[in-house]
Amino acid sequence: MQPFRKRPEIKTTKEYPYNAETPPGLLREHFVTPTNAFYVRNHGDVPEVDPEQYRLKISGHVERPLSLSLEEIQRLPKTDLVSTLYCAGNRRRELMERTPMPGKVAWDVGAAGNARWGGVLLRDVLREAGVEDAARHAAFTGLDKDVESETGEPFGGSVPIERATADGVLLAYEMNGEPLASEHGFPLRVVVGGYVGARSVKWLSEITLRAEPSDNHYQAVEYKIFPPHVTAENADYSGGEMLGEIPLNCVTCAPQNGETPARGPVVVRGYAVAGGDRRVERVEVSADRGRSWTGASLSEEGGPAAWRFWEATLELGPGPREIVARATDSGGATQPETIEEVWNFQGYANNAWHRVSVRVG
Ligand SMILES: Nc1nc2c(c(=O)[nH]1)N[C@H]1C(S)=C(S)[C@@H](COP(=O)(O)O)O[C@H]1N2
Ligand SMILES: [Mo]
């Protein structure tokens, strides 16, 4: 039995707090991921929120602190936007196969999804409050109590004010045409396109405009990148780099590891995501470990912060074969080749070339 209204195929990656991911085949079936197939990343219990009692507080470096009811928020102009949520821990499993990471969720490639969000531009709400010059970061706080780190704090994080006031950053009350499901943040969440999922805070209770980034555990300690030589034992958590923009990434969803496609033309399919305001410009696949590459065809752009689906055909002879995929973004950046280059002890932002091993019959 799945908690919430998830399909039976959705894979539970952690029983408590409930976390689950979409299997690759199902993920690649729908450009807009159905809600009942969408991954869930929770750090605590899903709070039950009474929409009548609900208030969003806006404080810090604002001219007029606000406390808004759901109704007041829903009276503002509505925007609909297709945008991808991408967990910074997606593809951690490949890193864990190299070195175990006790206690970490072993995400395969399905901690990502693309939804149609309905809500108000964060910028419109911030304008009502009046953004002061001293405001450099917008910090978001949720209503859930974190159980993973044992700080007992609510989950939170921040983005720079430039991103908070950019196009396509929503306070969403709808997902795929329906009120947000409880596990996805009912009644209101942030959706920050182009940024790692952790900044899209669910069950949003407060926005604080600050001179500095949020000091929440999930901004100041977790969701930070350390260089490869740093370990859990010697880490100085005042260092490290806070995760922000999604790392450019490209994943093969079909065929999957261990499959046995017939020799001849093999159709390879997947998704690719880019960070910030950049777009996925190109996807290439290789069957000879990157000596030669075949260009993939890309889906239409579904929105400025939506993933792109891709498809390519490779001519494969019999025997064990490795399919490698990589993307290039509109800034001309591409992905690192090896796991070693991206290694970090907390297992974030793995965007090494994605590899799938098959045996061609
Ligand atoms: N309040 C709150 N917001 C949260 C989280 C959380 O645990 N609590 N998890 C974050 C992380 S790490 C991700 S990847 C996304 C996942 O969103 P989803 O569960 O709707 O797929 O929500 C983010 N927002
Ligand atoms: Mo995440």
Coordinates of C-alpha atoms and ligand atoms in Angstrom, one line a residue, residues 6 17-20 38-45 47 85-89 107 111-113 117 140-146 148 154-156 175 180-181 183-185 189-190 196-204 218 223 348, ligand 1:
K6 CA 0.7 7.4 -5.4
P17 CA 9.8 10.2 6.6
Y18 CA 8.1 9.1 3.4
N19 CA 10.2 9.5 0.3
A20 CA 9.6 7.9 -3.1
F38 CA 5.6 12.4 -9.0
Y39 CA 8.6 11.9 -6.7
V40 CA 8.3 12.9 -3.0
R41 CA 11.2 14.3 -0.9
N42 CA 10.2 14.8 2.8
H43 CA 12.5 15.6 5.7
G44 CA 9.7 15.2 8.3
D45 CA 6.0 14.4 8.7
P47 CA 1.8 18.6 8.1
L85 CA 11.6 20.0 -9.8
Y86 CA 15.0 18.4 -9.6
C87 CA 16.3 17.0 -6.3
A88 CA 20.0 17.8 -5.7
G89 CA 20.4 14.1 -4.5
W107 CA 18.1 8.1 -5.3
A111 CA 14.0 12.3 -8.0
A112 CA 12.9 14.6 -10.7
G113 CA 9.5 15.5 -12.2
W117 CA 2.0 24.7 -11.5
F140 CA 11.5 30.4 2.9
T141 CA 10.3 28.4 5.9
G142 CA 7.9 25.5 5.9
L143 CA 5.4 24.2 8.5
D144 CA 7.0 20.7 8.8
K145 CA 9.3 19.7 11.6
D146 CA 12.5 18.1 10.3
E148 CA 16.2 13.7 9.5
P154 CA 11.1 23.5 10.2
F155 CA 12.6 22.9 6.8
G156 CA 13.8 26.0 5.0
M175 CA -0.2 21.2 -9.3
L180 CA -1.6 20.9 -4.2
A181 CA -1.7 17.4 -2.7
E183 CA 2.6 15.6 0.3
H184 CA 3.5 18.2 -2.3
G185 CA 3.0 21.2 0.0
R189 CA 4.6 26.1 -1.8
V190 CA 7.4 27.9 -3.6
V196 CA 17.6 22.6 -6.9
G197 CA 14.3 21.2 -5.5
A198 CA 15.4 21.9 -1.9
R199 CA 14.7 25.6 -2.4
S200 CA 11.1 25.0 -3.5
V201 CA 9.9 24.9 0.1
K202 CA 6.6 23.1 0.7
W203 CA 3.9 24.1 3.3
L204 CA 5.3 27.6 3.1
Y218 CA 19.1 22.8 5.0
Y223 CA 22.6 20.9 0.5
Y348 CA 24.8 16.0 -4.2
Ligands
LIG1 N1 8.8 22.2 3.8 C1 9.6 21.4 3.0 N2 9.8 21.7 1.8 C2 10.6 20.9 1.0 C3 11.1 19.7 1.5 C4 10.8 19.3 2.8 O1 11.2 18.3 3.3 N3 10.0 20.2 3.6 N4 11.9 19.0 0.6 C5 12.6 19.7 -0.5 C6 13.3 18.9 -1.4 S1 14.9 18.4 -1.0 C7 12.8 18.7 -2.7 S2 13.8 17.9 -3.8 C8 11.5 19.1 -3.1 C9 10.6 17.9 -3.4 O2 9.3 18.3 -3.8 P1 8.2 17.2 -3.9 O3 8.2 16.3 -2.7 O4 6.9 17.9 -4.1 O5 8.5 16.4 -5.1 O6 10.8 19.8 -2.0 C10 11.6 20.6 -1.2 N5 10.8 21.3 -0.3

